[in-house]
Tab-separated table of C-alpha atoms in Angstrom:
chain	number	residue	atom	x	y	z
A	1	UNK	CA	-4.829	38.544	-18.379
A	2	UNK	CA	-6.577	38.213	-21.818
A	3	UNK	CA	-5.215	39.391	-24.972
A	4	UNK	CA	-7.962	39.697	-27.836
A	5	UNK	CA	-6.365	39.824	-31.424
A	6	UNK	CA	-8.296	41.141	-33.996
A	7	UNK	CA	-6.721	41.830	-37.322
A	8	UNK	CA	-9.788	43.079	-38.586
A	9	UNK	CA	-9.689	46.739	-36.447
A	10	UNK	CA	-6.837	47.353	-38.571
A	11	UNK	CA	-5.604	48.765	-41.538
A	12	UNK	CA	-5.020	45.763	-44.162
A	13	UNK	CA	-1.622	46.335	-45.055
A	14	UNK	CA	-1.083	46.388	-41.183
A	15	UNK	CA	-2.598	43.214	-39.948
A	16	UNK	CA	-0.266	40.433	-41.010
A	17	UNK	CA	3.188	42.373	-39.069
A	18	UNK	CA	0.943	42.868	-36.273
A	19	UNK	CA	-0.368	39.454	-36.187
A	20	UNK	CA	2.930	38.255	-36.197
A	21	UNK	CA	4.060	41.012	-33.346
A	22	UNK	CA	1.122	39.878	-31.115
A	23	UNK	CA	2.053	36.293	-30.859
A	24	UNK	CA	5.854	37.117	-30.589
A	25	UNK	CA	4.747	39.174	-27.343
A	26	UNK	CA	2.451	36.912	-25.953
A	27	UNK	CA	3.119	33.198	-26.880
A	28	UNK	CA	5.995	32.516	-29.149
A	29	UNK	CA	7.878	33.987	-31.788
A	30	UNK	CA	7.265	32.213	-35.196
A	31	UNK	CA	7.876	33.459	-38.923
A	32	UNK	CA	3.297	33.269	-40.019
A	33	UNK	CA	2.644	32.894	-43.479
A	34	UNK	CA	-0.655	34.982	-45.085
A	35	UNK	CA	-1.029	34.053	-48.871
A	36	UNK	CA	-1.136	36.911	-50.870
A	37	UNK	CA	-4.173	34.832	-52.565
A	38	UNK	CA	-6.320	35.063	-49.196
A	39	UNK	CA	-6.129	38.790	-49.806
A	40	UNK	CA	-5.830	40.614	-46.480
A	41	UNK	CA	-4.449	38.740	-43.132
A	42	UNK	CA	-6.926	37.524	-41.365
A	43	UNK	CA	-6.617	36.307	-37.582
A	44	UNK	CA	-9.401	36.531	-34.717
A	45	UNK	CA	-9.337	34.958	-31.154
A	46	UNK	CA	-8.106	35.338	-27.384
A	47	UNK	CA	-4.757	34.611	-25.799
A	48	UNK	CA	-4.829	34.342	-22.368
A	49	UNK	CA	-2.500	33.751	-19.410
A	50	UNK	CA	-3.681	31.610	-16.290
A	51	UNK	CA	-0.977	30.730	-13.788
A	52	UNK	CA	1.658	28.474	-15.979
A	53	UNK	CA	-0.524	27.547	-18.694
A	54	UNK	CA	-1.235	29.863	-21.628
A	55	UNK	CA	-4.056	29.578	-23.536
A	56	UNK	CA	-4.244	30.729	-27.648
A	57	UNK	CA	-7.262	30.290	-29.367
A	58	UNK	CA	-6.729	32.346	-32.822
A	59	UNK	CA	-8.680	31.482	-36.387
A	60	UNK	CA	-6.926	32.797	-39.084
A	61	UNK	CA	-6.187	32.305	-43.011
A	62	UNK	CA	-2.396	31.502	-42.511
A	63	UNK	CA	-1.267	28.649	-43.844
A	64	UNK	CA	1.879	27.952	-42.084
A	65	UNK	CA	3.694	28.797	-38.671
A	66	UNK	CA	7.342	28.103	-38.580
A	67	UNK	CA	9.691	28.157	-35.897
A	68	UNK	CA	13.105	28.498	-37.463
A	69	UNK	CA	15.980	27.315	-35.789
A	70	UNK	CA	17.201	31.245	-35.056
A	71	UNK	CA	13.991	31.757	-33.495
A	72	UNK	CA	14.128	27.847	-31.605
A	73	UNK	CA	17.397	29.118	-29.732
A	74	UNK	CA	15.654	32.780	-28.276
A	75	UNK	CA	15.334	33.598	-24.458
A	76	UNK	CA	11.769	32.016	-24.532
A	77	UNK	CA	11.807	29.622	-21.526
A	78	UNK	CA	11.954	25.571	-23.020
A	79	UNK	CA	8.326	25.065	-23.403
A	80	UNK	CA	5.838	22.515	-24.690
A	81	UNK	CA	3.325	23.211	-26.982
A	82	UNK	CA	0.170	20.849	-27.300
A	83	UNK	CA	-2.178	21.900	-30.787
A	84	UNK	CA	-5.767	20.925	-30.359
A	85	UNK	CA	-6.913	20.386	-33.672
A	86	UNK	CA	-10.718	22.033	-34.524
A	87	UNK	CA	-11.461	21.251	-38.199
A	88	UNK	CA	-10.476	20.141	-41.425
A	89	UNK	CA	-6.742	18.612	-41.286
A	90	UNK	CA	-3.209	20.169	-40.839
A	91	UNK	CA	-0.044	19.223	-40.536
A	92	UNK	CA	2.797	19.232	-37.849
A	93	UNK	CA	6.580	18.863	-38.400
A	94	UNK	CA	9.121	19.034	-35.889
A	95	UNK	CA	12.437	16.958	-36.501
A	96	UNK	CA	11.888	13.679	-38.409
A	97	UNK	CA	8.314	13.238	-37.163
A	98	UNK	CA	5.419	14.265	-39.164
A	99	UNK	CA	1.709	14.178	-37.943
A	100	UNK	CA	-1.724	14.508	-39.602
A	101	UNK	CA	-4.550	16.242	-37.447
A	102	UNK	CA	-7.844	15.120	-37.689
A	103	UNK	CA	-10.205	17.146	-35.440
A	104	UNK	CA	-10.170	17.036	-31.704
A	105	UNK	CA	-6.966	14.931	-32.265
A	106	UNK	CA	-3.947	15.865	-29.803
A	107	UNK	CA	-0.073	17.138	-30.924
A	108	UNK	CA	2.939	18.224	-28.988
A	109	UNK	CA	5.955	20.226	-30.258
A	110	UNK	CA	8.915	21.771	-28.403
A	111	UNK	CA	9.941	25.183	-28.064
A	112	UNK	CA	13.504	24.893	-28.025
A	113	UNK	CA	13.749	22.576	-31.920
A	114	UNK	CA	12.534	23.976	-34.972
A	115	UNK	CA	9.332	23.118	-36.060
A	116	UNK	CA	6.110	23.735	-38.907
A	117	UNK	CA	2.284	23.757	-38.664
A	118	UNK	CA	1.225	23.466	-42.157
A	119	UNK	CA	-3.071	24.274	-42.838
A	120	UNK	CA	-4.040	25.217	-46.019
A	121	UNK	CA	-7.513	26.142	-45.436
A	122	UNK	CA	-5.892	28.178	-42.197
A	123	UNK	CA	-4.832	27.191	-38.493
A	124	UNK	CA	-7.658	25.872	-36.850
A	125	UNK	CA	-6.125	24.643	-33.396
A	126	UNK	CA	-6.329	25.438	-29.862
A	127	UNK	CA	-2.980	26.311	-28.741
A	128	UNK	CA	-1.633	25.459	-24.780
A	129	UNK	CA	2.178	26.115	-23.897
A	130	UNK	CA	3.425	25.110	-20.856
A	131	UNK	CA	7.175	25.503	-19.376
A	132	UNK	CA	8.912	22.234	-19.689
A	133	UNK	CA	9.552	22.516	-15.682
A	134	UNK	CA	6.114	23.072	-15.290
A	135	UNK	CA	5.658	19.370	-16.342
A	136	UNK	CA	8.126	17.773	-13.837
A	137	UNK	CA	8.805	15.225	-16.634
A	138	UNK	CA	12.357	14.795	-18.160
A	139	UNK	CA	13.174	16.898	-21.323
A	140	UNK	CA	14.151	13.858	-23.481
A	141	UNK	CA	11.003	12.058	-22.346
A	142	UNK	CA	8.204	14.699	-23.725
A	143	UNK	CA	10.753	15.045	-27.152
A	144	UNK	CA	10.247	11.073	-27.334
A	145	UNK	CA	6.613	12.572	-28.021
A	146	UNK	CA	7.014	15.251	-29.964
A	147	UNK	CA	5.373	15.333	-33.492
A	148	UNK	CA	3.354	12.019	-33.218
A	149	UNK	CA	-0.724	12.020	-32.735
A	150	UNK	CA	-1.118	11.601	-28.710
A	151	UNK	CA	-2.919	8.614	-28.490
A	152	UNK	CA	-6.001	8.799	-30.617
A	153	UNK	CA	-8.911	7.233	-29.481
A	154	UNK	CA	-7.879	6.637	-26.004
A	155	UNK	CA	-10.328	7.443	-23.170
A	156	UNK	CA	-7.209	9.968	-21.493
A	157	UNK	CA	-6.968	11.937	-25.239
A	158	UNK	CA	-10.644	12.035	-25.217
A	159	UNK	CA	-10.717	13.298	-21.822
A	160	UNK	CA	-7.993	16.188	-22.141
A	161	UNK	CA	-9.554	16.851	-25.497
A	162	UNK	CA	-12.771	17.794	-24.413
A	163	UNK	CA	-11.592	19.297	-21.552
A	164	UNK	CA	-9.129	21.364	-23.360
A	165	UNK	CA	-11.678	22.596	-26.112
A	166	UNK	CA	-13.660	23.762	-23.536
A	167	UNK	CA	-11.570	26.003	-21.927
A	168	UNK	CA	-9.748	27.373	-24.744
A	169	UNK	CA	-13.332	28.465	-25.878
A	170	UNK	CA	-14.163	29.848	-22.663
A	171	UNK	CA	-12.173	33.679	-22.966
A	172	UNK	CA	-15.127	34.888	-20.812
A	173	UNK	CA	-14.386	33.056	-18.028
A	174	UNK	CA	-10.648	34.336	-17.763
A	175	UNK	CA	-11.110	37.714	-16.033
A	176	UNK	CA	-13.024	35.583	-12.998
A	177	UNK	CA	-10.933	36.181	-10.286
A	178	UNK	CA	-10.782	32.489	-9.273
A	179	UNK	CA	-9.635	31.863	-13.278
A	180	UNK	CA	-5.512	30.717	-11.910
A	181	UNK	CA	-6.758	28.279	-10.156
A	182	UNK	CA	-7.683	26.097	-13.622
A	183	UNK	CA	-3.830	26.048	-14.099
A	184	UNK	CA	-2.389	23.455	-11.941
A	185	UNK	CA	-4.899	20.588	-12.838
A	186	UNK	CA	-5.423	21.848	-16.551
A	187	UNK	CA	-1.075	20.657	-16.835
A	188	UNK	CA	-1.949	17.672	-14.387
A	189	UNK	CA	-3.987	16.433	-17.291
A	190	UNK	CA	-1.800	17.228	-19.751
A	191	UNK	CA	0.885	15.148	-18.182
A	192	UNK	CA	-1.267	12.315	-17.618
A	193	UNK	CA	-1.940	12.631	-21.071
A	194	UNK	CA	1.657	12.353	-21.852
A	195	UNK	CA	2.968	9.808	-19.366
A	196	UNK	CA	-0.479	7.958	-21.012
A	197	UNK	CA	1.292	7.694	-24.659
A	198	UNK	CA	4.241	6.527	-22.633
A	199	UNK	CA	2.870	3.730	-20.842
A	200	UNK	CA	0.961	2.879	-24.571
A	201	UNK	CA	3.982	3.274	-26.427
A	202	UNK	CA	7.884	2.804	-25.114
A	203	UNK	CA	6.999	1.378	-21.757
A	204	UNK	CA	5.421	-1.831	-23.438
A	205	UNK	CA	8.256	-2.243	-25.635
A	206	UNK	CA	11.402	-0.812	-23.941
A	207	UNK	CA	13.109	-2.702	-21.033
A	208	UNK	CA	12.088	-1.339	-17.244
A	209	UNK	CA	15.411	-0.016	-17.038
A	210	UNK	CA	14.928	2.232	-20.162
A	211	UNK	CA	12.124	3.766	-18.264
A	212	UNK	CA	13.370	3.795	-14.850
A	213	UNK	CA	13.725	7.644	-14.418
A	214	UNK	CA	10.131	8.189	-15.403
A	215	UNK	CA	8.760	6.072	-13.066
A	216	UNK	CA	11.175	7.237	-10.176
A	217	UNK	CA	9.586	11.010	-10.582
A	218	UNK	CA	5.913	9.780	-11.072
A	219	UNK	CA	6.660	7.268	-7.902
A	220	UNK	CA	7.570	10.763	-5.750
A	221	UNK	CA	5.540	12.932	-7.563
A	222	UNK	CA	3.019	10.938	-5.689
A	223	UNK	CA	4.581	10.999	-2.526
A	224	UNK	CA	5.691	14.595	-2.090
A	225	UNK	CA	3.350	15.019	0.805
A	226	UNK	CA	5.693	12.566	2.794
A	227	UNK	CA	8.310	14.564	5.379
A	228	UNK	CA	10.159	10.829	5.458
A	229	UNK	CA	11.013	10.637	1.239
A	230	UNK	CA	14.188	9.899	0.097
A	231	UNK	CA	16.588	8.636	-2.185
A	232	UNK	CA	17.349	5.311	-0.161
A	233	UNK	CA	13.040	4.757	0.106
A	234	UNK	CA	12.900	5.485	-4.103
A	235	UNK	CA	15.608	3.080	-4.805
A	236	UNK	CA	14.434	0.650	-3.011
A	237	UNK	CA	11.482	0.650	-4.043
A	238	UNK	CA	12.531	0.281	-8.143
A	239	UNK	CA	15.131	-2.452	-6.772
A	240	UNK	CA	18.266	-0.563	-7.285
A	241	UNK	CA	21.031	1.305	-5.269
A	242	UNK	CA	21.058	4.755	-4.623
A	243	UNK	CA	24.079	5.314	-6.753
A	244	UNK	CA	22.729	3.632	-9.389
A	245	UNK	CA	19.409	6.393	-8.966
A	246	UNK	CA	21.129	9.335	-8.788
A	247	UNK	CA	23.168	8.079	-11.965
A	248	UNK	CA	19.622	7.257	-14.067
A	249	UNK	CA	18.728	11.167	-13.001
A	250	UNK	CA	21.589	12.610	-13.687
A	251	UNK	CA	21.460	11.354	-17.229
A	252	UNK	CA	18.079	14.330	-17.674
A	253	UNK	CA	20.201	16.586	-15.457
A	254	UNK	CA	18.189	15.936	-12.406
A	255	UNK	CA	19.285	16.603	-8.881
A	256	UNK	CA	17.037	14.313	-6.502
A	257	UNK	CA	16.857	16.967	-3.836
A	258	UNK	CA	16.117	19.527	-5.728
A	259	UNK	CA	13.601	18.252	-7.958
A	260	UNK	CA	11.533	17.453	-5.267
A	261	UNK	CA	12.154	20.665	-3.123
A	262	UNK	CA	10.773	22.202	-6.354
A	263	UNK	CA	7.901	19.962	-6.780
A	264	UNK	CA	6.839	20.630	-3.008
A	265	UNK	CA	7.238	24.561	-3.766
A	266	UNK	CA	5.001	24.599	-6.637
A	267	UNK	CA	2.250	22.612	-4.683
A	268	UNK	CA	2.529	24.896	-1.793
A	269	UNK	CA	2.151	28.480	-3.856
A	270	UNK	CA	-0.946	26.897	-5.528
A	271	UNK	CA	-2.575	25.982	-2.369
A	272	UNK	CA	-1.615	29.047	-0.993
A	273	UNK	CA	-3.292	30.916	-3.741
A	274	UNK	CA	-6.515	28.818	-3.551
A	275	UNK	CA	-9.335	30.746	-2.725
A	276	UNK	CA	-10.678	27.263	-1.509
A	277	UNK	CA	-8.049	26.532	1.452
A	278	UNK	CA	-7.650	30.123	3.014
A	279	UNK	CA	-8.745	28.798	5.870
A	280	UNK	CA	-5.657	26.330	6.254
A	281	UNK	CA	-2.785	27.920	8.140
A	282	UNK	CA	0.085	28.208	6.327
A	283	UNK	CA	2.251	25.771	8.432
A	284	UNK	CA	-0.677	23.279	7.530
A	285	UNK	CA	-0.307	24.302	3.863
A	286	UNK	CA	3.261	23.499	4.534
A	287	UNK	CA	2.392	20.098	5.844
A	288	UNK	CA	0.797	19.063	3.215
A	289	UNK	CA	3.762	19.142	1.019
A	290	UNK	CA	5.842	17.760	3.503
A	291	UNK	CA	7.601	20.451	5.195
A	292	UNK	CA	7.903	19.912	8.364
A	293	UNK	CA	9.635	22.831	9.946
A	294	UNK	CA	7.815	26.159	9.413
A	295	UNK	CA	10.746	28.215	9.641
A	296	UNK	CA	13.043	26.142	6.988
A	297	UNK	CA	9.851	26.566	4.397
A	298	UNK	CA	9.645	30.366	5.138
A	299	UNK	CA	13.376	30.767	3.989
A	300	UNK	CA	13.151	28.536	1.121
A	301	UNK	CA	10.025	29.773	-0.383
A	302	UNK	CA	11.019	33.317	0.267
A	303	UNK	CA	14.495	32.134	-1.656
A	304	UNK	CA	12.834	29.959	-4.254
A	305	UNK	CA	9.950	33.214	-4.815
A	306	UNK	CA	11.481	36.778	-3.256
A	307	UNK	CA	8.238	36.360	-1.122
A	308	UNK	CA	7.715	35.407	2.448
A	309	UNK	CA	4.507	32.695	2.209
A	310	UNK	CA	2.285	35.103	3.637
A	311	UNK	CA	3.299	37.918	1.362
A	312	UNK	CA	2.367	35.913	-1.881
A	313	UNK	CA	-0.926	34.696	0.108
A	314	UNK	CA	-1.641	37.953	0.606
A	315	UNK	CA	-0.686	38.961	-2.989
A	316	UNK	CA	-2.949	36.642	-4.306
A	317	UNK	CA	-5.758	37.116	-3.013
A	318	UNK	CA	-5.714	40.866	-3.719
């Protein structure tokens, strides 16, 4: 589903409230600040919803978005939001961290602490937010990142920054009925771009132990496919016990189990939607993610989704 915003169908002394209504109901709700200066609020792009991700691209002659900390503690699911910068400079401010946008450079801020995107020639970014479980990384982990430049000049940034332009300037494509399907790899990328920063950042400075619970989710992450995974094969792998694992996870309120139950959901309801592998069976879709008994994936799926597998199949491809 696409939302177009355009102030300029409106009355001016009703743009800048609806403006501000518009991305409350569709993205996040933020306190937007039109100079009186600029004359009449000015905002024109296309929000758009595909699976998970959401994408915002919006020009306008505001000069700052802030999310207060009344607004930072609403009902709005913990989310990430990465700012693709287009032109000119801005600024970002969340916490301590301040960071300086040069064009096609990469930032990160989190829903759930306050934060402010300061332009004053007007936003210019591409907007993406994605839920925070969406990312299957630990909640401390992506703040570690939040309100720093994501690795500027490095092939991955480059890559996801490209990519990402593209597609937030795409709106036409949206309404394709095959448009979901971008989701899942379009927040693949965006958590290798993350984990990327990582590896250039705290995991060349920081002891292995420091970073011991990211690398036990990107070691099953990679492995979900595997019916024979489990906590004894993950700790030995990273060399320690299983007490000591399930204490390391813990510490991002992670239940072993669960996460990867989770993980294996997720990758089934996006294959199931795939226009590409309707012609797998749904026990083989099952498979795949390492389910091994068709009857124990029917009840958790239906649990995890109020849908029988074949329902949402079905559903999807509508």
């Amino acid at each position: 589903m696409t939302v177009i915003l355009d102030a300029r169908s409106l009355p001016p002394a009703d743009r800048a409230e609806a403006v501000r209504e518009t991305i409350a109901n569709t993205i996040v709700r933020v306190e937007i600040d039109f100079p009186a200066a600029a004359g009449p609020a000015a905002a024109y792009g296309a929000i758009s919803q595909l699976g998970q991700l959401t994408v915002c691209s919006v020009r306008s002659n505001a000069v700052a978005v802030e999310r207060t900390p009344a607004l930072a503690r609403d009902e709005l699911a913990p989310s990430i939001f990465l700012g693709l910068q287009l032109s000119g400079s801005s600024l970002v401010v969340q916490g301590s961290r301040e960071a300086v946008l040069k064009p096609q450079e990469l930032v990160i801020y989190d829903s759930t602490v306050p934060y402010t995107l300061a332009d004053a020639e007007g936003i210019r970014q591409h907007f993406f937010r994605i839920p925070i479980t969406a990312l299957g990384l630990p909640h401390d982990t992506i703040r570690q990142l939040c309100g720093i430049t994501l690795c500027p000049g490095h092939p991955i940034a480059d890559l996801a920054g490209a990519y990402l332009h593209r597609l937030a300037s795409r709106p036409d494509i949206y309404d394709h009925p095959d448009a979901g399907s971008v989701s899942h790899p379009s927040i693949e990328l965006i958590r290798a771009l993350l984990t990327t920063h990582l590896d250039a950042t705290a995991l060349g400075t920081e002891p292995l132990q420091a970073t011991l619970q990211l690398r036990v989710l990107e070691y099953a992450r990679a492995r979900l496919g595997d019916p024979g995974l489990s906590a004894a094969q993950i700790a030995a792998e990273h060399h320690v016990s299983v007490r000591h694992l399930y204490n390391v996870l813990a510490t991002g309120g992670i239940s072993l189990g669960d996460w990867i139950r989770e993980r294996r959901l997720e990758g089934c309801r996006e294959d199931l939607a795939s226009p590409g592998l309707r012609s797998l069976t749904i026990a083989a879709v099952a498979r795949r993610w390492g389910f091994t008994d068709p009857s124990n994936f029917g009840r958790v799926f239906r649990t995890a989704y109020g849908l029988s597998p074949r329902e949402w199949r079905s559903l999807a491809h509508q």
